[in-house]
Phi, psi and omega in degrees: 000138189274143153277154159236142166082324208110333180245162204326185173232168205234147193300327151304345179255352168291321186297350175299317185240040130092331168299148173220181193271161159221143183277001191208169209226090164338067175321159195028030158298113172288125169314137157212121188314166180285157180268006167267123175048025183068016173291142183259126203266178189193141168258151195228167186237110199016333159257016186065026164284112187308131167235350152219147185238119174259194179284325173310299191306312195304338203271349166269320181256009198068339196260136179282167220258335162292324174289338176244349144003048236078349164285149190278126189288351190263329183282355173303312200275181175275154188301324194285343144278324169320305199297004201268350221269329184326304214297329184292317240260018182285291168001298189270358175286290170275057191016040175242096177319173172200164203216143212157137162279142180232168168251138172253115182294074197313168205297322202263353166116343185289137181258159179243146177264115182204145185253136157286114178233143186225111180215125183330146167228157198217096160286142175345333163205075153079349183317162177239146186208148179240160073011103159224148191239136154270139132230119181296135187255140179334138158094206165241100103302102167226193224272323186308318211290315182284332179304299147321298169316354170102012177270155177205101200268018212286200222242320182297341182262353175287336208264342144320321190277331209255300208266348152270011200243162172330297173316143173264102187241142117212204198218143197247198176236196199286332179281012190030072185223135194261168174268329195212153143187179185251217196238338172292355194270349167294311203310328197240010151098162182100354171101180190281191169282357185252011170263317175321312175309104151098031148259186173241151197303309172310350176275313198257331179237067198301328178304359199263178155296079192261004153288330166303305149306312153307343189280325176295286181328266197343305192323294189322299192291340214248303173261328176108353168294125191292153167238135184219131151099037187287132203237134162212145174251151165161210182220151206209159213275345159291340183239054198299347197232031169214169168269128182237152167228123175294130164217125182252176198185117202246143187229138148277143177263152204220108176275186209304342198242017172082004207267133172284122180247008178123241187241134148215169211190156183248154195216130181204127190303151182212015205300323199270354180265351194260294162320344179261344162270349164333284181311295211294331178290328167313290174287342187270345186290034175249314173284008186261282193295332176263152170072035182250344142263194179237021171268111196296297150331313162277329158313321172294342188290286189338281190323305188304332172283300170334321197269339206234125348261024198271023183221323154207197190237012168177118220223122174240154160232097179237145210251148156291151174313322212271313157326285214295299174286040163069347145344143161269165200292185193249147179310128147116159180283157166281169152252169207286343205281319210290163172242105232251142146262120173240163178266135165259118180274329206193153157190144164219160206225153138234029176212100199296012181248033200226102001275179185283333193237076199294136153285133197264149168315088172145354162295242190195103189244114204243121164278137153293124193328149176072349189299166163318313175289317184271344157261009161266353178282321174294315166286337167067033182234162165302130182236121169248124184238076238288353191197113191267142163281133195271031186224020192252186185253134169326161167273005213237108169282100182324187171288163185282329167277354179250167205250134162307134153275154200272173189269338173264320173284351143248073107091002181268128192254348170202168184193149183249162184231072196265124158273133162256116185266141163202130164059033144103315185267095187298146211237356204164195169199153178250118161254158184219123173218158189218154194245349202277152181288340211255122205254156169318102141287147156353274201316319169293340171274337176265002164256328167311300140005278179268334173310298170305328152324274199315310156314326177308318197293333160307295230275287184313315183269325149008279170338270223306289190316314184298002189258307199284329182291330163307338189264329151325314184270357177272305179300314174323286185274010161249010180267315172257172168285103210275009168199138177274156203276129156334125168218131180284011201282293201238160169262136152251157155219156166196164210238134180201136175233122152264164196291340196247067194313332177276339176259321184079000175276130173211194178276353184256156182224162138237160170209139162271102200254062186308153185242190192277179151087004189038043145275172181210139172270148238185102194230130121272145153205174170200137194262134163279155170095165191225176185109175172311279170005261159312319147275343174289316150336309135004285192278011181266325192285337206270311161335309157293272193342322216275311174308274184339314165322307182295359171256012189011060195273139177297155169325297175318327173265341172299265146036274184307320170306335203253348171286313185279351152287301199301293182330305185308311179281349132342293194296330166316293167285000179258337151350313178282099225269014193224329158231102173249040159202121147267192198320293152335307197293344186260000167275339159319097182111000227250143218229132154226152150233124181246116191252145150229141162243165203232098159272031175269321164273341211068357200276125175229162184239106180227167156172154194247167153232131169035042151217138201308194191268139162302181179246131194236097161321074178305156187294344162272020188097332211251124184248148149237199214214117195300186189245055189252128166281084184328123168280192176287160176309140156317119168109326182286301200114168170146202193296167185302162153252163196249153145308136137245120180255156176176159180278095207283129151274146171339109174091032156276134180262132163280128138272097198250129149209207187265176176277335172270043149291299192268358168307153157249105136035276176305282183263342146104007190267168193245356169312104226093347199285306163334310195274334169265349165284316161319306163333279178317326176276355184288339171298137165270159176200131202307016174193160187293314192297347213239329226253306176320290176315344187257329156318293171286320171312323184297339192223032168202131171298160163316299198255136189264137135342297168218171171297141190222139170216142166204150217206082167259124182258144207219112203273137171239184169217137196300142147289159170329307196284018181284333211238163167197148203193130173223135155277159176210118158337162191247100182191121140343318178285334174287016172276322162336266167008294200302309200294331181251025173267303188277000145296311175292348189261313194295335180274339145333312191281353212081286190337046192263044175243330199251035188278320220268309190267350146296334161319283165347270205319311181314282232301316170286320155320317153323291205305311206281315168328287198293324152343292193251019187243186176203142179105155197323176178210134190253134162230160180228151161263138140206152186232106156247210169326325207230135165240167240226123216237120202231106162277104159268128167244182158253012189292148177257351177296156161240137181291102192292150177262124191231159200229081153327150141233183202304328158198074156292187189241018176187199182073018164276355210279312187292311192290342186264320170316295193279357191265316180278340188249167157324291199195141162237207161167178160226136176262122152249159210215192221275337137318335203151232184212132155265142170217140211223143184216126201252150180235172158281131161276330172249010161221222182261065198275330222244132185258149181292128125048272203307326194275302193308317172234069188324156177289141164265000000 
């Protein structure tokens, strides 16, 4: 413990050099040296007498602290420094410190070469005092010797290293009040250092977090553990109107006896590096969060949520109309003239009254000719306005009856203006405004920018995607069926996923096909590969199905017509050394099932290439699997394909699908896939639509392994009184017969609207029958939607449609038939030909008198 005199120092003058009293001796404290240069410090009193000797001092000069107590600072030194020390201690008296090497004489007479620094102190109730700090300098080192080197220890280049340097120092005692600081520690607020002397940091900075900071001091004293690089953000009384950030670093101090004598500690502005970290944590949240869909709107939103609130306090994003569907942009730059409507894609607030008139996402937002949003849309530059004028008006034009608001009743005090720029084009503009004091600088513009770059580049693909998936969804539906047709034969649904989430397009197809006689074809198919590709291959084979259909060719030969088209055109197309695959080439391999049921009978027909067999509900539920042998695939070659024929009962359901139905998940094998599609149909479910959807959610992912189409047909039956079916003799004379056999049936059914041109229809199909055929003549009536009037011959010719002229005497029959009915046709079956004629019931099927026979 230092003396003064003989006796103890009193607690102000220990709190001068940093000491305190402790009635006891702290075991296993670790020493630590002082940290400005390892110096030992000792205090004097204005004439420079010593009044405390630390442990430091004794262990540099020898003298134990009763001996140097009360000695003279001059009797320390060499005489040619003694003589030096009045003029200093004047110096340090009218408070200009001074720093320099002197030689000192040690206790046994040997001199020490140490450099001195001596500076005024101000104890807690007002006493004056110095401060001298020793350090020995290494070597033989003396003042000539440093002079020589070019040293100038003066007292202005020392207060350069302490009390002029960037760094920030002081030193608090054990009640954590300071004792010391230097002149760079004004700079971060709290006044000068002699306003400072015996408060404490909650004192000098109250904005700041000063519990944090003292606990860190408490750490220090309490273990003697260094704490480095201790970081706090806030705002500190040189910088009120900005955030700033700070890093300290706590040392303890220790007098001779291992004794804590208080703190010191460093202080360094860290603001712009703590702001660079910002900016780069800004951005990288920008690559996490925006542009995590391909949705032009939601992208806007991102940007707007990212930005808000570590950049401003309130952020819109509006779009040209042509963006947002995705459109292309329109030719040519705007002009600053024009009164541009952009659409709002995006806004975030941190303030719910900001703006007062929220705008909804997806509204119509009209800038006024010349604002700041529309020459940066014209110009494709940046607007910055660090202090908006507070009497001026929004930019955004309203209802006509309503009054704008000024920028001072919201509250805005500054704004950026940014174009969303991308690939050369502007696509929009980001306002960024803040209500907060701290105003938009150069630096927030050039992150604003770059924030804004990065988004564009979502946002253009957003665009780009929404447009080719429009033109994918365009395609989509002119490719499948966007509703399957009413039919009294079968109830249908059907389910289609593709593999290919982002076009929504794939190689599998279904189709529903009515035929003549109120029968329906029952189509699966599926094309390799998934993508545009695979579907326009797609829409070309379903397109063949559909022509072939139409010729009411049994399955197996539709099938076989539709393997020599893909071959054929294959080949064809690979010929061209500029496509050398088209369309055809990619249906190479390509799997169909073509089913027809008959409900008058119950009777289907079915056969494949290269897909799998349906699956057959029975009305009690118990599902199996037909007994059909799959021909080769399209397009390869192989064996004829075969039929199968069988008899549906009523409320039997057909599942007709793709093989990525029967895929796993997991292994991509289709092995097991039956057994587990059984599974699934065996559940009940209160509708065919609910029963389809549940079928494919159980066994096909959101994203599928391959394109999955499944197509469930729920089989009916014609009632009896629906059908009337007459044999007739092959006699002229039974035409009469006919017209009033089906006269008497259309009034039976009600129709007696449609008698006068089902007479016609009879009398020429008959007529035309008995004529060119030879062997019985059959005729049938049904009355479905449509009623549906069926001449069977045995004849094997197909009937040609002929354009009489005016006077021949016949070859009218085909012609008044097409002229009266909906649609007719011929069909043939293994016995002979039907040739069928359909009229309607349910629209403007039935043609009036004067067209079926114009007036000449």
């Amino acid at each position: 413990m230092g003396t003064r005199g003989g006796r103890p120092l009193s607690a102000t003058e220990r709190s001068a050099v940093g000491g305190h009293e402790h009635g006891h001796e702290e075991p296993d404290v670790a020493r630590q040296g002082f940290d400005v240069a390892d110096a030992a410090p000792l205090l004097l009193d204005p004439q420079g007498v010593v009044t405390n000797w630390t442990g430091p001092a004794e262990r540099l000069l020898g003298y134990p602290a009763v001996e140097a107590v009360g000695r003279k600072l001059a009797e320390l030194l060499t005489p040619e420094d003694a003589e030096r020390v009045p003029d200093l201690l004047g110096r340090c008296r009218a408070d200009d410190g001074w720093a320099g090497p002197m030689t000192a004489r040690h206790r046994d007479g040997r001199p020490v070469p140490v450099m001195v620094r001596l500076m005024r102190t101000m104890e807690p109730r007002g006493r004056s005092s110095l401060l001298a700090l020793l350090s020995e300098l290494a070597g033989p080192v003396g003042r000539d010797m440093s002079r020589s080197a070019g040293w100038d220890l003066s007292p202005a280049v020392l207060e350069q290293m302490v009390a002029g340097a960037s760094i920030g120092l002081a030193i608090v005692d054990t009640d954590l009040r300071y004792v010391w600081s230097n002149t760079a520690l004004e700079q971060f607020g709290g006044g000068p250092a002699q306003r400072r002397l015996g408060l404490r940091f909650a004192d000098v900075q109250p904005g700041l977090d000063a519990e944090s900071v003292e606990a860190q001091m408490r750490h220090v004293l309490e273990t003697g553990e260094p704490v480095v690089g201790h970081e706090y953000v806030g705002q500190v009384r040189s910088a009120p109107l900005r955030e700033t950030a700070h890093m300290l670093s706590f040392t303890r101090l220790d007098d001779d006896r291992g004794r804590p004598m208080g703190v010191y500690y460093s202080v360094v502005d860290i603001t712009e590096r703590h702001r660079a970290r910002q900016r780069l944590a800004l951005l990288d949240r920008v690559g996490e969060r925006i542009g995590r869909t391909l949705d032009v709107l939601r992208t806007a939103q991102e940007l707007a949520d990212v930005a808000v609130p570590e950049l401003a306090d309130f952020v819109v994003v509006d779009l040209l109309e042509t963006v947002v569907r995705g459109a292309e942009l329109p030719p040519g730059p705007l002009a600053e003239t024009d009164r541009v409507p952009l659409r709002r894609a995006g806004h975030r607030s941190l303030y719910e009254d900001l703006p007062r008139k929220i705008r909804e996402t997806g509204s119509v937002t009209n800038f006024l000719a010349g604002s700041p949003p529309v020459r940066c849309l014209a110009t494709g530059r940046s607007w910055r306005q660090e202090r908006l004028d507070p009497l001026a008006t929004e930019w955004i034009d309203g209802a006509p009856d309503s009054r704008k608001a000024t920028f001072l009743e919201l509250g805005l005090q500054s704004a950026m203006i940014v174009p969303i720029r991308a690939r050369g084009v502007t696509l929009g503009v980001t306002g960024f405004f803040r209500r907060r004091p701290d105003l938009f600088s150069e630096d927030d513009l050039a992150l604003a920018e770059d924030l804004v770059s990065r988004a564009a580049v979502c946002v253009d693909n957003a665009r780009r995607y929404t447009r080719e998936r429009d033109a994918t969804l365009v395609l989509q539906r002119s490719l499948l069926p966007r509703r399957l047709p009413e039919l009294d034969a079968v109830e249908v649904s059907a389910c289609y996923r593709p593999a290919d989430e982002l076009t929504g397009l794939g190689g599998d197809w279904y189709d529903l096909i009515p035929l003549s006689g109120a029968r329906v074809a029952l189509v699966v198919g599926e094309v390799p590969g998934h993508g545009i590709a695979a579907a326009a291959a797609m829409g070309r084979l379903r397109t063949a199905v559909r022509t072939l259909a139409a010729q009411d060719l049994p399955p197996e030969e539709v099938l076989a017509h539709l393997d020599d088209l893909v071959s054929r055109s294959a080949r064809e197309e690979g010929t061209d050394p500029d496509e050398p695959e088209g369309n055809y080439g990619q249906a190479v391999g390509s799997g169909c099932l073509y089913v027809v049921y008959d409900p008058v009978d119950g009777r289907c027909a079915m056969a494949a290439a290269g897909h799998p067999v349906p699956a057959l509900v029975a009305p009690d539920g118990t599902v199996g699997f037909v007994d059909l042998l799959p021909g080769p695939q399209l397009g390869v070659g192989g064996p004829p394909f075969e039929a199968r024929e069988l008899s549906l009962p009523e409320s039997s359901t057909l599942a007709l699908y793709t093989d990525g139905l029967l895929t796993d998940t997991e292994t991509g094998s289709t092995t097991g896939g039956q057994d587990r599609l059984r599974q699934v149909l065996q559940r009940a479910a209160p509708s065919l639509e609910m029963r389809c959807r549940a079928v494919v959610d159980a066994l096909v992912p959101v994203r599928p392994y391959d394109d999955v189409a499944l197509l469930m047909a729920r089989t009916r039956r014609l009632d009896s009184g629906q059908v009337a079916a007459w044999d007739l003799p092959s006699d002229p004379a039974v035409v009469a017969e006919a017209r009033r056999t089906a006269t008497r049936q259309l009034a039976h059914w009600g129709l007696d609207e449609l008698v006068f041109t089902t007479e016609l229809i009879v009398s020429e199909l008959v007529t035309n029958a008995i004529r060119h055929a030879a062997g019985p003549v059959r005729l049938r009536l049904i009355r479905e939607r449509a009623l549906v009037c069926e001449v069977f011959d045995g004849g094997a010719t197909t009937p040609h449609l002929r354009h009489p002229r005016a006077m021949d005497e016949g070859g009218r029959g085909l012609l008044l038939v097409s002229q009266l009915a909906q649609q007719w046709g011929t069909r043939f079956v293994p016995d002979g030909k039907v040739i069928w004629a359909e009229q309607s019931l349910t629209g403007p099927g039935d043609l009036p008198l004067e067209t079926a026979f114009p007036s000449e």
